Coordinates of C-alpha atoms in Angstrom, one line a residue:
X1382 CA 0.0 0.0 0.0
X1383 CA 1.4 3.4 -1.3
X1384 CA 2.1 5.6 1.9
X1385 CA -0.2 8.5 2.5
X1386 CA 0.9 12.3 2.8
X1387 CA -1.4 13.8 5.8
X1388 CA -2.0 17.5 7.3
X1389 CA 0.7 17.3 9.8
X1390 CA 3.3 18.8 7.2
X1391 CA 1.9 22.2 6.9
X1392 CA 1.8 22.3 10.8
X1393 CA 5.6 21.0 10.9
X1394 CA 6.4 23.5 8.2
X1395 CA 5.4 26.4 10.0
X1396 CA 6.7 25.4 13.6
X1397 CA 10.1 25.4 11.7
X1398 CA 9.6 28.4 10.3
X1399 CA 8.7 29.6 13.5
X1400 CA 11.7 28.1 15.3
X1401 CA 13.9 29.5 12.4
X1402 CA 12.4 32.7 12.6
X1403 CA 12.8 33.0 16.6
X1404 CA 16.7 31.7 16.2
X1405 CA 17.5 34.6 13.6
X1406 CA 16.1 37.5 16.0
X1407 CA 18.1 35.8 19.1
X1408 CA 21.6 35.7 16.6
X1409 CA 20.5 39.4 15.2
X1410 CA 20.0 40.7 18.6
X1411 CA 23.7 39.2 19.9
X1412 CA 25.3 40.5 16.7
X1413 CA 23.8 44.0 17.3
X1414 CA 26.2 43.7 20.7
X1415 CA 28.6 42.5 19.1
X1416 CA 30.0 46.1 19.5
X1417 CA 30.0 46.1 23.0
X1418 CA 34.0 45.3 24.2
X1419 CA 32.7 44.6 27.4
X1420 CA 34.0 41.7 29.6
X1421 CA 30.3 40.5 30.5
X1422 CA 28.7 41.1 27.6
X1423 CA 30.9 39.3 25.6
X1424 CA 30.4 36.0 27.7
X1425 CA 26.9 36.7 27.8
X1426 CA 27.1 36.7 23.7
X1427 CA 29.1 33.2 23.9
X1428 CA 26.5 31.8 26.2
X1429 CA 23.9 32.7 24.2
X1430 CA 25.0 31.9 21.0
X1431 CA 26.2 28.6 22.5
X1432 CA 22.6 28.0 24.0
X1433 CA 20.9 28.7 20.8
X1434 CA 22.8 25.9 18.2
X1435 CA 22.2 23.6 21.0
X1436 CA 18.5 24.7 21.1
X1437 CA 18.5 24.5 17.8
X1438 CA 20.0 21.0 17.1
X1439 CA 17.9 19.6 20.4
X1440 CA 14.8 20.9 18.7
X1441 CA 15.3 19.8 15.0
X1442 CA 16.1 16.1 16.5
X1443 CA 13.0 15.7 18.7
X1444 CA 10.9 17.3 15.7
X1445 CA 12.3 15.3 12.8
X1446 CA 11.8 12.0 15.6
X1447 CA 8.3 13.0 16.4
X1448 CA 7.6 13.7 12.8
X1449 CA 8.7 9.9 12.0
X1450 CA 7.6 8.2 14.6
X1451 CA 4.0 9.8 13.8
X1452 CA 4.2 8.8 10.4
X1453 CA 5.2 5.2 10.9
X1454 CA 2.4 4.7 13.6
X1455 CA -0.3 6.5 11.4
X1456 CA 1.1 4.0 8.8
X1457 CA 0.7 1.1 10.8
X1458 CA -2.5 1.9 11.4
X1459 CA -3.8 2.7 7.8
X1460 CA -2.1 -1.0 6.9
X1461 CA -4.0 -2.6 10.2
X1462 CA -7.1 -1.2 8.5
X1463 CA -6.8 -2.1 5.5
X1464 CA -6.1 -5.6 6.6
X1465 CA -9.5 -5.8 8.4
X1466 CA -11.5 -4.4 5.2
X1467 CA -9.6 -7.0 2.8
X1468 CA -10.5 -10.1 5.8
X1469 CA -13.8 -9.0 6.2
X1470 CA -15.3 -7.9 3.2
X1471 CA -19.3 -8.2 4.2
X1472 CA -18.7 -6.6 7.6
X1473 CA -16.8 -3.3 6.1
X1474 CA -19.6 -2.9 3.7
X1475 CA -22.0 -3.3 6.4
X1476 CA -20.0 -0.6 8.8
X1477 CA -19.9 1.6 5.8
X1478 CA -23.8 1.3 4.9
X1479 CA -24.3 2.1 8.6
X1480 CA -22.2 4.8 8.8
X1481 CA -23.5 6.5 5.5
X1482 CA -27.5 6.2 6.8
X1483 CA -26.1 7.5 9.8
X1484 CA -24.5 10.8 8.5
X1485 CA -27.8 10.9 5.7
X1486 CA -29.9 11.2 8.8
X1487 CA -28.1 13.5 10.2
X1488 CA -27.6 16.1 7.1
X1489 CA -31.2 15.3 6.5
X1490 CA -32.3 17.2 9.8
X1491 CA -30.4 20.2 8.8

């Protein structure tokens, strides 16, 4: 069974673009103090840029991972499915039929 794209990448798409977005700022806003010779500032510029790749990195891992691990279950799932449909024909027609008088009522009230 050909794997299935579902609405989840739009969703990922922008929360990277969102992460992205929030990690230029953070590296604009320590370049704009990049001026600043002082001691303190200087390590607080290290820290923070040191902070953020690790963010970075730590957050692109546990997305990509949640990303696949969501699309192997969901695929699991769509095969364990289709499985049942191709054992039991009669009874998948019969859930269907159901199903559709049940949703034709309900439109009908409408």
């Amino acid at each position: 069974m050909a794997k299935r794209q579902f609405g989840s990448d739009s969703r990922a798409d922008q929360l990277k673009e969102d992460l992205r977005h929030l990690s230029d700022t953070v590296e604009e806003l320590v370049n704009a103090t990049s001026k600043d010779a002082s001691g303190e500032m200087s390590d607080l510029r290290a820290r923070a840029e040191s902070r953020l790749k690790k963010a970075r990195a730590q957050l692109e891992a546990r997305g990509e991972r949640l990303y696949e691990d969501t699309r192997e279950t969901l695929s699991e799932q769509v095969d364990c499915c289709d499985r049942y449909v191709r054992e039991n024909p009669w009874s998948s027609i019969g859930i269907g039929t159901a199903v559709g008088v049940l949703v034709g009522m309900l439109l009908g009230r409408r």
